[in-house]
Short mmCIF file of C-alpha atoms and ligand atoms in Angstrom, two decimals:
data_model
loop_
_atom_site.label_atom_id
_atom_site.label_comp_id
_atom_site.label_asym_id
_atom_site.label_seq_id
_atom_site.Cartn_x
_atom_site.Cartn_y
_atom_site.Cartn_z
CA UNK M 1 61.01 -91.56 1.55
CA UNK M 2 63.19 -88.44 1.48
CA UNK M 3 62.06 -84.82 1.17
CA UNK M 4 63.91 -82.10 -0.74
CA UNK M 5 62.85 -78.48 -0.24
CA UNK M 6 63.97 -75.73 -2.63
CA UNK M 7 63.42 -72.11 -1.62
CA UNK M 8 64.14 -70.23 -4.83
CA UNK M 9 63.54 -66.70 -6.09
CA UNK M 10 59.96 -67.09 -7.29
CA UNK M 11 58.71 -70.18 -5.50
CA UNK M 12 59.23 -72.68 -2.69
CA UNK M 13 58.81 -76.31 -3.63
CA UNK M 14 59.03 -79.73 -2.06
CA UNK M 15 59.76 -83.10 -3.67
CA UNK M 16 59.32 -86.52 -2.06
CA UNK M 17 61.44 -89.31 -3.53
CA UNK M 18 61.11 -93.02 -2.88
CA UNK M 19 64.26 -95.11 -3.02
CA UNK M 20 62.50 -98.44 -3.37
CA UNK M 21 60.68 -97.55 -6.59
CA UNK M 22 63.27 -94.97 -7.76
CA UNK M 23 60.43 -92.52 -8.35
CA UNK M 24 59.07 -89.18 -7.25
CA UNK M 25 56.11 -89.75 -4.97
CA UNK M 26 54.78 -86.24 -4.72
CA UNK M 27 55.62 -82.62 -5.44
CA UNK M 28 54.10 -79.41 -4.10
CA UNK M 29 54.96 -75.81 -4.82
CA UNK M 30 54.04 -72.33 -3.62
CA UNK M 31 54.51 -69.49 -6.07
CA UNK M 32 55.19 -66.30 -4.10
CA UNK M 33 53.47 -63.98 -6.56
CA UNK M 34 50.39 -66.08 -7.27
CA UNK M 35 49.85 -67.81 -3.92
CA UNK M 36 50.94 -65.07 -1.52
CA UNK M 37 49.84 -61.85 -3.28
CA UNK M 38 49.63 -59.92 0.01
CA UNK M 39 53.45 -59.59 -0.02
CA UNK M 40 53.17 -57.56 -3.27
CA UNK M 41 56.13 -59.44 -4.70
CA UNK M 42 54.90 -60.80 -8.06
CA UNK M 43 58.34 -62.20 -8.94
CA UNK M 44 59.40 -63.02 -5.36
CA UNK M 45 61.09 -59.73 -4.49
CA UNK M 46 59.88 -56.28 -3.46
CA UNK M 47 59.71 -54.20 -6.65
CA UNK M 48 60.98 -50.63 -6.99
CA UNK M 49 64.08 -50.74 -4.76
CA UNK M 50 66.32 -47.71 -5.23
CA UNK M 51 69.94 -47.71 -6.43
CA UNK M 52 69.89 -51.37 -7.37
CA UNK M 53 68.52 -52.60 -4.03
CA UNK M 54 66.52 -55.85 -4.31
CA UNK M 55 65.10 -57.34 -1.12
CA UNK M 56 62.49 -59.96 -0.18
CA UNK M 57 60.35 -60.32 2.91
CA UNK M 58 61.57 -63.36 4.90
CA UNK M 59 58.08 -63.77 6.42
CA UNK M 60 56.95 -64.71 2.90
CA UNK M 61 59.40 -67.63 2.86
CA UNK M 62 58.04 -68.83 6.23
CA UNK M 63 54.44 -68.58 5.11
CA UNK M 64 55.35 -70.44 1.92
CA UNK M 65 57.05 -73.22 3.93
CA UNK M 66 53.91 -73.85 6.00
CA UNK M 67 51.69 -73.70 2.90
CA UNK M 68 53.89 -76.02 0.83
CA UNK M 69 54.02 -78.59 3.66
CA UNK M 70 50.23 -78.39 4.12
CA UNK M 71 49.78 -79.05 0.40
CA UNK M 72 52.24 -81.95 0.47
CA UNK M 73 50.79 -83.54 3.62
CA UNK M 74 47.26 -83.21 2.24
CA UNK M 75 48.33 -85.58 -0.55
CA UNK M 76 50.77 -87.93 1.22
CA UNK M 77 51.45 -88.72 4.87
CA UNK M 78 54.87 -87.34 5.83
CA UNK M 79 55.22 -89.85 8.70
CA UNK M 80 57.66 -92.08 6.79
CA UNK M 81 59.99 -89.30 5.61
CA UNK M 82 63.39 -90.42 6.90
CA UNK M 83 65.29 -87.20 6.25
CA UNK M 84 64.82 -83.69 4.87
CA UNK M 85 67.38 -81.86 2.75
CA UNK M 86 67.15 -78.50 1.10
CA UNK M 87 68.44 -75.70 -1.03
CA UNK M 88 67.95 -71.96 -1.26
CA UNK M 89 68.54 -69.14 -3.70
CA UNK M 90 72.20 -68.27 -3.11
CA UNK M 91 73.71 -65.19 -1.42
CA UNK M 92 70.45 -63.86 0.15
CA UNK M 93 70.71 -63.27 3.89
CA UNK M 94 68.39 -63.34 6.90
CA UNK M 95 69.20 -61.41 10.10
CA UNK M 96 67.88 -62.69 13.44
CA UNK M 97 68.34 -61.62 17.06
CA UNK M 98 69.20 -63.72 20.09
CA UNK M 99 65.58 -64.74 20.67
CA UNK M 100 65.45 -66.74 17.43
CA UNK M 101 66.35 -70.17 18.82
CA UNK M 102 64.08 -69.89 21.89
CA UNK M 103 61.24 -68.85 19.58
CA UNK M 104 62.01 -71.85 17.34
CA UNK M 105 61.94 -74.17 20.31
CA UNK M 106 58.64 -72.89 21.67
CA UNK M 107 56.69 -72.79 18.41
CA UNK M 108 53.00 -73.53 18.93
CA UNK M 109 51.70 -75.81 16.19
CA UNK M 110 48.22 -74.28 16.42
CA UNK M 111 49.73 -71.02 15.15
CA UNK M 112 51.94 -70.38 12.13
CA UNK M 113 55.64 -69.84 11.51
CA UNK M 114 55.64 -66.31 10.19
CA UNK M 115 53.75 -64.65 13.04
CA UNK M 116 55.66 -66.52 15.76
CA UNK M 117 59.12 -65.95 14.26
CA UNK M 118 58.84 -62.48 12.75
CA UNK M 119 59.64 -60.66 16.05
CA UNK M 120 63.12 -62.25 15.84
CA UNK M 121 64.10 -60.47 12.60
CA UNK M 122 66.69 -57.76 13.30
CA UNK M 123 66.54 -56.66 9.64
CA UNK M 124 63.00 -56.50 8.32
CA UNK M 125 63.86 -57.45 4.75
CA UNK M 126 66.47 -59.72 3.19
CA UNK M 127 68.82 -58.63 0.41
CA UNK M 128 68.76 -61.25 -2.36
CA UNK M 129 71.06 -62.22 -5.24
CA UNK M 130 69.52 -59.65 -7.65
CA UNK M 131 70.77 -56.73 -5.53
CA UNK M 132 73.44 -54.58 -7.20
CA UNK M 133 73.56 -51.80 -4.59
CA UNK M 134 76.82 -52.56 -2.79
CA UNK M 135 79.50 -51.41 -5.26
CA UNK M 136 81.01 -49.10 -2.65
CA UNK M 137 81.19 -51.84 -0.02
CA UNK M 138 82.82 -54.24 -2.52
CA UNK M 139 85.52 -51.66 -3.26
CA UNK M 140 86.12 -51.11 0.47
CA UNK M 141 86.36 -54.86 1.16
CA UNK M 142 88.75 -55.43 -1.75
CA UNK M 143 90.94 -52.48 -0.70
CA UNK M 144 91.14 -53.75 2.88
CA UNK M 145 92.50 -57.18 1.89
CA UNK M 146 94.92 -55.98 -0.81
CA UNK M 147 92.79 -55.95 -3.97
CA UNK M 148 90.32 -58.12 -5.82
CA UNK M 149 92.92 -60.66 -6.93
CA UNK M 150 93.53 -61.40 -3.26
CA UNK M 151 89.77 -61.62 -2.53
CA UNK M 152 89.48 -64.04 -5.44
CA UNK M 153 92.48 -66.10 -4.32
CA UNK M 154 91.01 -66.48 -0.83
CA UNK M 155 87.29 -66.89 -1.58
CA UNK M 156 87.06 -68.07 -5.23
CA UNK M 157 85.37 -64.84 -6.41
CA UNK M 158 86.23 -61.15 -6.51
CA UNK M 159 84.12 -58.95 -4.18
CA UNK M 160 80.64 -59.14 -5.70
CA UNK M 161 77.64 -56.92 -5.01
CA UNK M 162 75.13 -59.75 -4.53
CA UNK M 163 77.47 -61.82 -2.34
CA UNK M 164 76.60 -61.74 1.34
CA UNK M 165 79.77 -60.02 2.64
CA UNK M 166 79.17 -56.67 0.94
CA UNK M 167 75.47 -56.85 1.88
CA UNK M 168 76.40 -57.38 5.54
CA UNK M 169 78.84 -54.45 5.38
CA UNK M 170 76.13 -52.19 3.96
CA UNK M 171 73.74 -53.17 6.77
CA UNK M 172 76.44 -52.50 9.38
CA UNK M 173 77.10 -49.06 7.85
CA UNK M 174 73.46 -48.02 7.36
CA UNK M 175 71.95 -49.48 10.54
CA UNK M 176 74.68 -50.07 13.13
CA UNK M 177 72.10 -50.61 15.91
CA UNK M 178 70.32 -53.27 13.81
CA UNK M 179 73.67 -54.92 13.10
CA UNK M 180 74.49 -54.86 16.81
CA UNK M 181 71.10 -56.45 17.62
CA UNK M 182 71.73 -59.24 15.11
CA UNK M 183 72.74 -62.47 16.82
CA UNK M 184 73.07 -64.61 13.67
CA UNK M 185 73.20 -63.97 9.93
CA UNK M 186 71.82 -66.87 7.95
CA UNK M 187 71.72 -67.58 4.25
CA UNK M 188 68.28 -68.45 2.85
CA UNK M 189 69.36 -72.11 2.89
CA UNK M 190 70.60 -72.19 6.51
CA UNK M 191 67.62 -70.09 7.63
CA UNK M 192 65.04 -72.57 6.33
CA UNK M 193 67.16 -75.44 7.67
CA UNK M 194 67.26 -73.77 11.11
CA UNK M 195 63.48 -73.49 11.12
CA UNK M 196 63.09 -77.15 10.14
CA UNK M 197 65.57 -78.37 12.77
CA UNK M 198 64.78 -75.93 15.60
CA UNK M 199 68.40 -74.82 16.08
CA UNK M 200 70.98 -72.64 14.33
CA UNK M 201 71.90 -74.72 11.27
CA UNK M 202 75.34 -74.59 9.63
CA UNK M 203 76.07 -73.39 6.08
CA UNK M 204 77.56 -75.87 3.58
CA UNK M 205 80.67 -75.21 1.46
CA UNK M 206 78.61 -74.78 -1.72
CA UNK M 207 76.53 -71.90 -0.38
CA UNK M 208 79.23 -70.62 2.02
CA UNK M 209 81.53 -69.88 -0.92
CA UNK M 210 78.95 -67.39 -2.23
CA UNK M 211 79.57 -64.96 0.61
CA UNK M 212 83.13 -63.61 0.01
CA UNK M 213 83.80 -64.75 3.58
CA UNK M 214 84.86 -68.41 3.34
CA UNK M 215 88.42 -69.47 2.69
CA UNK M 216 88.02 -71.87 -0.22
CA UNK M 217 91.16 -73.86 0.60
CA UNK M 218 90.41 -74.47 4.29
CA UNK M 219 86.57 -74.27 4.12
CA UNK M 220 86.69 -72.07 7.24
CA UNK M 221 85.58 -68.47 7.73
CA UNK M 222 88.52 -66.31 6.72
CA UNK M 223 89.81 -63.88 9.37
CA UNK M 224 90.95 -61.23 6.89
CA UNK M 225 87.69 -61.33 4.91
CA UNK M 226 85.59 -61.13 8.08
CA UNK M 227 87.49 -58.15 9.47
CA UNK M 228 87.32 -56.35 6.09
CA UNK M 229 83.53 -56.86 6.11
CA UNK M 230 82.15 -55.88 9.52
CA UNK M 231 83.19 -55.95 13.21
CA UNK M 232 82.59 -59.02 15.40
CA UNK M 233 81.32 -60.95 12.39
CA UNK M 234 82.71 -64.27 13.63
CA UNK M 235 80.16 -64.11 16.48
CA UNK M 236 77.29 -63.79 14.01
CA UNK M 237 78.11 -66.37 11.32
CA UNK M 238 76.77 -69.93 11.50
CA UNK M 239 79.19 -72.87 11.56
CA UNK M 240 80.35 -74.36 8.22
CA UNK M 241 79.78 -78.05 7.43
CA UNK M 242 80.09 -80.33 4.39
CA UNK M 243 76.96 -81.17 2.36
CA UNK M 244 75.33 -84.35 3.61
CA UNK M 245 76.04 -83.51 7.30
CA UNK M 246 73.35 -84.19 9.86
CA UNK M 247 72.02 -81.03 11.53
CA UNK M 248 69.56 -82.73 13.90
CA UNK M 249 66.00 -84.00 14.02
CA UNK M 250 62.90 -82.29 12.79
CA UNK M 251 61.39 -79.69 15.14
CA UNK M 252 58.33 -80.68 17.13
CA UNK M 253 56.22 -78.02 15.35
CA UNK M 254 56.47 -79.99 12.08
CA UNK M 255 55.71 -83.28 13.82
CA UNK M 256 52.50 -81.87 15.26
CA UNK M 257 51.47 -79.63 12.39
CA UNK M 258 52.49 -81.55 9.29
CA UNK M 259 52.72 -85.17 10.52
CA UNK M 260 56.48 -85.88 10.33
CA UNK M 261 57.89 -88.57 12.62
CA UNK M 262 60.04 -87.18 15.45
CA UNK M 263 63.00 -89.32 14.25
CA UNK M 264 63.04 -87.63 10.82
CA UNK M 265 66.54 -86.24 10.26
CA UNK M 266 67.41 -82.83 8.86
CA UNK M 267 70.56 -82.47 6.75
CA UNK M 268 72.50 -79.27 6.07
CA UNK M 269 70.93 -77.28 3.22
CA UNK M 270 72.92 -75.91 0.26
CA UNK M 271 72.54 -73.31 -2.52
CA UNK M 272 70.12 -73.89 -5.39
CA UNK M 273 72.95 -74.20 -7.93
CA UNK M 274 75.04 -76.72 -5.93
CA UNK M 275 71.83 -78.68 -5.28
CA UNK M 276 71.07 -78.58 -8.98
CA UNK M 277 74.57 -79.93 -9.73
CA UNK M 278 73.60 -82.95 -7.58
CA UNK M 279 70.11 -83.25 -9.09
CA UNK M 280 71.47 -83.10 -12.66
CA UNK M 281 73.86 -85.97 -11.91
CA UNK M 282 76.74 -83.62 -12.71
CA UNK M 283 78.88 -83.57 -9.56
CA UNK M 284 81.73 -85.42 -11.31
CA UNK M 285 83.81 -83.00 -13.43
CA UNK M 286 83.13 -82.99 -17.19
CA UNK M 287 79.36 -82.57 -17.35
CA UNK M 288 78.21 -79.00 -18.06
CA UNK M 289 74.81 -77.76 -16.84
CA UNK M 290 72.91 -74.69 -17.99
CA UNK M 291 70.03 -73.68 -15.72
CA UNK M 292 67.40 -71.32 -17.12
CA UNK M 293 65.54 -70.23 -13.98
CA UNK M 294 64.98 -66.68 -12.76
CA UNK M 295 68.73 -66.35 -13.22
CA UNK M 296 70.48 -68.19 -16.01
CA UNK M 297 73.48 -70.09 -14.70
CA UNK M 298 76.22 -72.19 -16.25
CA UNK M 299 78.00 -74.60 -13.94
CA UNK M 300 80.10 -77.75 -13.80
CA UNK M 301 82.09 -79.85 -11.34
CA UNK M 302 85.79 -78.95 -11.14
CA UNK M 303 88.82 -80.79 -9.78
CA UNK M 304 91.08 -77.80 -9.11
CA UNK M 305 89.76 -74.33 -8.29
CA UNK M 306 90.96 -72.14 -11.16
CA UNK M 307 89.28 -68.74 -11.28
CA UNK M 308 87.87 -66.43 -13.96
CA UNK M 309 90.47 -63.89 -15.19
CA UNK M 310 87.63 -61.48 -16.09
CA UNK M 311 86.32 -61.71 -12.51
CA UNK M 312 82.70 -62.64 -13.33
CA UNK M 313 82.78 -66.38 -12.61
CA UNK M 314 82.91 -68.12 -9.25
CA UNK M 315 84.27 -71.23 -7.60
CA UNK M 316 82.06 -72.88 -4.98
CA UNK M 317 82.28 -76.07 -2.94
CA UNK M 318 80.80 -79.07 -4.76
CA UNK M 319 78.37 -81.11 -2.60
CA UNK M 320 79.87 -84.22 -4.21
CA UNK M 321 83.39 -83.19 -3.04
CA UNK M 322 85.95 -80.85 -4.64
CA UNK M 323 84.76 -77.73 -6.43
CA UNK M 324 82.27 -76.38 -8.93
CA UNK M 325 82.51 -73.37 -11.22
CA UNK M 326 79.52 -71.12 -11.77
CA UNK M 327 78.71 -68.11 -13.91
CA UNK M 328 75.41 -66.34 -13.24
CA UNK M 329 73.41 -64.06 -15.54
CA UNK M 330 70.82 -61.75 -13.99
CA UNK M 331 68.82 -61.17 -17.19
CA UNK M 332 67.46 -64.70 -17.50
CA UNK M 333 63.76 -65.60 -17.35
CA UNK M 334 62.64 -62.13 -16.31
CA UNK M 335 64.22 -60.68 -19.49
CA UNK M 336 62.53 -63.37 -21.60
CA UNK M 337 59.24 -62.56 -19.86
CA UNK M 338 59.73 -58.81 -20.42
CA UNK M 339 60.13 -59.28 -24.19
CA UNK M 340 57.33 -61.85 -24.32
CA UNK M 341 54.96 -59.38 -22.63
CA UNK M 342 56.13 -56.38 -24.67
CA UNK M 343 55.36 -58.27 -27.87
CA UNK M 344 52.13 -59.79 -26.53
CA UNK M 345 53.33 -63.37 -27.15
CA UNK M 346 53.19 -66.59 -25.15
CA UNK M 347 55.95 -69.18 -24.69
CA UNK M 348 54.58 -71.30 -27.53
CA UNK M 349 54.99 -68.32 -29.89
CA UNK M 350 58.70 -68.28 -29.06
CA UNK M 351 59.11 -71.68 -30.66
CA UNK M 352 56.74 -71.07 -33.55
CA UNK M 353 56.40 -68.80 -35.32
CA UNK M 354 59.29 -66.74 -33.88
CA UNK M 355 62.20 -69.19 -34.02
CA UNK M 356 60.71 -71.20 -36.88
CA UNK M 357 60.66 -68.27 -39.33
CA UNK M 358 64.05 -66.75 -38.47
CA UNK M 359 67.34 -68.40 -39.43
CA UNK M 360 70.18 -69.07 -36.96
CA UNK M 361 72.35 -65.95 -36.97
CA UNK M 362 69.19 -63.82 -37.37
CA UNK M 363 70.49 -62.21 -40.60
CA UNK M 364 73.02 -60.30 -38.50
CA UNK M 365 70.42 -58.75 -36.16
CA UNK M 366 72.04 -58.76 -32.76
CA UNK M 367 70.85 -57.81 -29.27
CA UNK M 368 72.57 -57.13 -25.95
CA UNK M 369 69.68 -58.81 -24.08
CA UNK M 370 69.69 -56.76 -20.89
CA UNK M 371 66.41 -55.31 -19.58
CA UNK M 372 67.99 -54.14 -16.31
CA UNK M 373 71.35 -54.30 -14.54
CA UNK M 374 73.49 -57.26 -15.61
CA UNK M 375 76.07 -59.01 -13.45
CA UNK M 376 77.94 -60.89 -16.21
CA UNK M 377 79.27 -58.55 -17.45
CA UNK M 378 78.61 -56.11 -14.62
CA UNK M 379 76.83 -53.16 -16.29
CA UNK M 380 73.77 -51.05 -15.58
CA UNK M 381 71.52 -51.28 -18.64
CA UNK M 382 68.15 -49.52 -19.02
CA UNK M 383 67.04 -51.80 -21.81
CA UNK M 384 68.34 -53.99 -24.62
CA UNK M 385 70.78 -52.66 -27.21
CA UNK M 386 69.92 -53.57 -30.82
CA UNK M 387 72.22 -53.64 -33.87
CA UNK M 388 71.00 -54.70 -37.30
CA UNK M 389 68.62 -53.56 -40.01
CA UNK M 390 66.44 -50.46 -39.51
CA UNK M 391 63.25 -52.41 -38.81
CA UNK M 392 64.98 -54.51 -36.15
CA UNK M 393 66.69 -51.53 -34.52
CA UNK M 394 63.28 -49.83 -34.29
CA UNK M 395 62.05 -52.78 -32.18
CA UNK M 396 59.82 -54.14 -34.95
CA UNK M 397 59.67 -57.63 -36.49
CA UNK M 398 58.74 -59.69 -33.37
CA UNK M 399 60.26 -63.00 -34.58
CA UNK M 400 63.64 -61.30 -35.10
CA UNK M 401 63.39 -59.70 -31.64
CA UNK M 402 62.77 -63.09 -29.99
CA UNK M 403 65.65 -64.78 -31.80
CA UNK M 404 67.97 -61.86 -31.07
CA UNK M 405 67.16 -62.01 -27.36
CA UNK M 406 67.80 -65.75 -27.10
CA UNK M 407 70.92 -65.73 -29.29
CA UNK M 408 72.20 -62.74 -27.31
CA UNK M 409 71.66 -64.55 -24.00
CA UNK M 410 73.53 -67.67 -25.14
CA UNK M 411 76.29 -65.72 -26.93
CA UNK M 412 76.86 -63.74 -23.74
CA UNK M 413 76.94 -67.02 -21.81
CA UNK M 414 79.36 -68.60 -24.26
CA UNK M 415 81.68 -65.60 -24.15
CA UNK M 416 81.80 -65.49 -20.35
CA UNK M 417 82.30 -69.21 -19.77
CA UNK M 418 85.27 -69.71 -22.11
CA UNK M 419 87.72 -69.49 -19.14
CA UNK M 420 86.36 -72.75 -17.72
CA UNK M 421 87.96 -74.68 -20.56
CA UNK M 422 85.48 -77.58 -20.73
CA UNK M 423 84.38 -78.59 -24.23
CA UNK M 424 81.18 -80.37 -23.38
CA UNK M 425 80.10 -83.30 -25.57
CA UNK M 426 76.61 -82.70 -24.32
CA UNK M 427 75.03 -79.99 -22.17
CA UNK M 428 72.35 -80.72 -19.59
CA UNK M 429 69.62 -78.12 -19.46
CA UNK M 430 67.35 -77.42 -16.48
CA UNK M 431 65.19 -74.64 -14.96
CA UNK M 432 61.73 -73.39 -15.92
CA UNK M 433 62.66 -72.26 -19.45
CA UNK M 434 64.47 -75.51 -20.33
CA UNK M 435 61.16 -77.14 -21.21
CA UNK M 436 60.87 -74.78 -24.20
CA UNK M 437 62.15 -76.72 -27.24
CA UNK M 438 62.85 -73.54 -29.18
CA UNK M 439 65.08 -72.18 -26.43
CA UNK M 440 66.81 -75.56 -26.15
CA UNK M 441 67.52 -75.48 -29.91
CA UNK M 442 69.13 -72.03 -29.72
CA UNK M 443 71.32 -73.24 -26.82
CA UNK M 444 72.43 -76.30 -28.85
CA UNK M 445 73.17 -74.15 -31.92
CA UNK M 446 75.14 -71.42 -30.13
CA UNK M 447 77.21 -73.89 -28.08
CA UNK M 448 77.54 -76.32 -30.99
CA UNK M 449 76.68 -79.27 -28.72
CA UNK M 450 73.60 -81.43 -28.17
CA UNK M 451 71.51 -80.51 -25.16
CA UNK M 452 69.43 -82.90 -23.11
CA UNK M 453 66.98 -82.58 -20.27
CA UNK M 454 66.27 -84.92 -17.38
CA UNK M 455 62.96 -86.63 -16.80
CA UNK M 456 62.73 -84.84 -13.43
CA UNK M 457 62.48 -81.12 -14.16
CA UNK M 458 63.08 -79.49 -10.75
CA UNK M 459 66.75 -80.39 -10.39
CA UNK M 460 67.37 -78.24 -7.28
CA UNK M 461 64.58 -79.95 -5.30
CA UNK M 462 65.72 -83.35 -6.60
CA UNK M 463 69.32 -82.56 -5.56
CA UNK M 464 68.03 -81.51 -2.15
CA UNK M 465 66.10 -84.81 -1.80
CA UNK M 466 69.20 -86.79 -2.84
CA UNK M 467 71.24 -84.88 -0.24
CA UNK M 468 68.60 -85.78 2.37
CA UNK M 469 69.18 -89.46 1.55
CA UNK M 470 72.97 -88.92 1.70
CA UNK M 471 72.50 -87.50 5.22
CA UNK M 472 70.82 -90.81 6.06
CA UNK M 473 73.83 -92.84 4.84
CA UNK M 474 72.94 -93.47 1.16
CA UNK M 475 75.53 -93.21 -1.62
CA UNK M 476 75.20 -90.11 -3.85
CA UNK M 477 76.38 -91.75 -7.09
CA UNK M 478 73.93 -94.65 -6.67
CA UNK M 479 71.06 -92.21 -6.15
CA UNK M 480 72.12 -90.13 -9.17
CA UNK M 481 72.10 -93.28 -11.33
CA UNK M 482 68.60 -93.99 -10.06
CA UNK M 483 67.01 -90.54 -10.43
CA UNK M 484 69.04 -88.40 -12.85
CA UNK M 485 67.91 -90.03 -16.10
CA UNK M 486 67.60 -88.11 -19.33
CA UNK M 487 64.07 -87.85 -20.70
CA UNK M 488 63.52 -90.05 -23.75
CA UNK M 489 62.74 -87.37 -26.37
CA UNK M 490 64.56 -84.50 -24.68
CA UNK M 491 67.72 -84.44 -26.79
CA UNK M 492 68.14 -81.54 -29.19
CA UNK M 493 71.07 -81.60 -31.63
CA UNK M 494 72.75 -78.55 -33.14
CA UNK M 495 71.50 -77.62 -36.61
CA UNK M 496 73.89 -78.91 -39.29
CA UNK M 497 76.07 -76.23 -40.86
CA UNK M 498 75.33 -73.59 -38.24
CA UNK M 499 78.36 -71.79 -36.82
CA UNK M 500 78.17 -68.90 -34.39
CA UNK M 501 81.88 -67.95 -34.29
CA UNK M 502 81.34 -64.82 -36.40
CA UNK M 503 78.27 -63.81 -34.36
CA UNK M 504 80.30 -64.31 -31.19
CA UNK M 505 82.94 -61.81 -32.41
CA UNK M 506 80.22 -59.34 -33.42
CA UNK M 507 78.54 -59.75 -30.05
CA UNK M 508 81.82 -59.16 -28.18
CA UNK M 509 82.43 -56.02 -30.27
CA UNK M 510 78.94 -54.69 -29.51
CA UNK M 511 79.51 -55.38 -25.82
CA UNK M 512 82.73 -53.34 -26.04
P1 LIG Q 601 63.46 -70.23 -9.96
O1 LIG Q 601 63.79 -71.61 -9.45
O2 LIG Q 601 64.65 -69.36 -10.17
O3 LIG Q 601 62.40 -69.54 -9.14
P2 LIG Q 601 62.37 -71.70 -12.26
O4 LIG Q 601 63.52 -72.56 -12.62
O5 LIG Q 601 61.21 -72.33 -11.57
O6 LIG Q 601 62.83 -70.41 -11.42
O7 LIG Q 601 61.87 -70.99 -13.59
C1 LIG Q 601 60.79 -70.10 -13.57
C2 LIG Q 601 60.75 -69.36 -14.89
O8 LIG Q 601 60.63 -70.28 -15.98
C3 LIG Q 601 59.56 -68.44 -15.02
O9 LIG Q 601 59.91 -67.14 -14.56
C4 LIG Q 601 59.26 -68.45 -16.53
O10 LIG Q 601 59.74 -67.25 -17.12
C5 LIG Q 601 60.10 -69.59 -17.08
N1 LIG Q 601 59.32 -70.53 -17.91
C6 LIG Q 601 58.38 -71.40 -17.51
N2 LIG Q 601 57.88 -72.09 -18.57
C7 LIG Q 601 58.51 -71.64 -19.68
C8 LIG Q 601 58.45 -71.94 -21.09
N3 LIG Q 601 57.63 -72.87 -21.57
N4 LIG Q 601 59.28 -71.27 -21.92
C9 LIG Q 601 60.12 -70.35 -21.45
N5 LIG Q 601 60.22 -70.01 -20.14
C10 LIG Q 601 59.43 -70.64 -19.27
C1 LIG Q 602 74.12 -67.66 -8.33
C2 LIG Q 602 72.98 -66.72 -8.22
C3 LIG Q 602 71.60 -67.20 -8.58
C4 LIG Q 602 70.81 -67.54 -7.32
C5 LIG Q 602 69.34 -67.71 -7.58
O1 LIG Q 602 75.34 -67.05 -8.05
O2 LIG Q 602 73.13 -65.59 -7.81
O3 LIG Q 602 71.66 -68.28 -9.46
O4 LIG Q 602 71.34 -68.70 -6.70
O5 LIG Q 602 69.03 -68.80 -8.33
#
């Protein structure tokens, strides 16, 4: 039995897989908004941050970890779990002082994680990937290393607001004493892994590449990027290690509290997107994945690291070896939810009547589908921009609004992934919104390719569980053949005769 843990934006989930039967044994999930309402973070982050700041409370992640493991162990004994692997929302960072490891090692299993570990936080809240507040710090970092093309050459991405480097620089500038007090800066992934293993865990090359600090060619922290970011940073960053590396054995707290065996291994955790690449069986180059979670992402394995000339896409380490490309869109599920709620609809209404009564192309009604700041392209929007007939532009005609939002999201995705140069024969779809057949149909139509979904929906947690087994000596490709099967009736083919090339030009013109 292997356990995968995914700590994502809106929830923390666990998945137990069994290699003998090739099946999932159990899943458990904690939704931050619904299960932990006392953090006042209905979508997993603290609302109302100023100037684009988006933070989460790391105590919430700890409380969720205990709760998820209690739920899982109430259903299945965890005593035969041979290894734990994991993934976390990318870029988010957790700041701890020098007492962190001693606190980890003296955890009392009659208490809980969040109250015993919270005194170790040297920054009370954690900036997450939705944060767009560090434009100034990005410009300073890029200037210090000779421009964004140099940052991109070294790290695989230009200096990006949500990436950890500019967030660290902002903390150093705004709270130098807090920065000084910080002994280690973890990513969400390496933070949860540290808690599970009772020591400072390393960061893998998939998540490490999302920091603007790792040299993509050498997979080492880059001297010039670190000195452009903040002083003495090399003392505060965890080690780097390939995916599948062993970090250690599970901490005694989890043995006593949740019933793990002391010999249960803990593998290095990775980012949710690299884990999803594993869980979608897409680590080998050629297979494109679209994930429709809180963020919408488009990613694929890559042999050589070529970068996005527009500067919006990224190259990360691929847990299967080599590289992966990734483009992330901030207005994903939360934009779909905003429109759904504005129109008083539910998800079923998206499929029918909305998409059923409107034709592909939406009679020329087009939307820039941004309900807040967007990162691809990087723009601050206050709300969607509509272009079409008078009724549509006035926000009326709900079915046309729904279709315009979805077509706009996929047209924007198509436009900003053209640099990758993969013409996919078939696209694999995952994430919460992928179960919606109407949304899947719009994706197939806009990309002009069939889409399919896997029988296991939570691909990040599945990828994390597969990586746990890899840590224990299993072969990744064999496990992917076993678990990453497409669901029987999940394939959606593009509608005959539909062509979005004109709409794509119109969309690009509207975007400007
Ligand atoms: P994350 O891992 O980023 O926290 P998930 O991949 O779990 O997010 O996706 C959660 C989102 O999926 C929810 O915010 C919700 O908007 C969306 N979702 C869930 N079910 C549906 C559905 N049937 N149709 C469209 N969207 C859905
Ligand atoms: C990727 C990104 C998001 C987060 C949260 O660059 O910012 O996809 O990983 O899912």
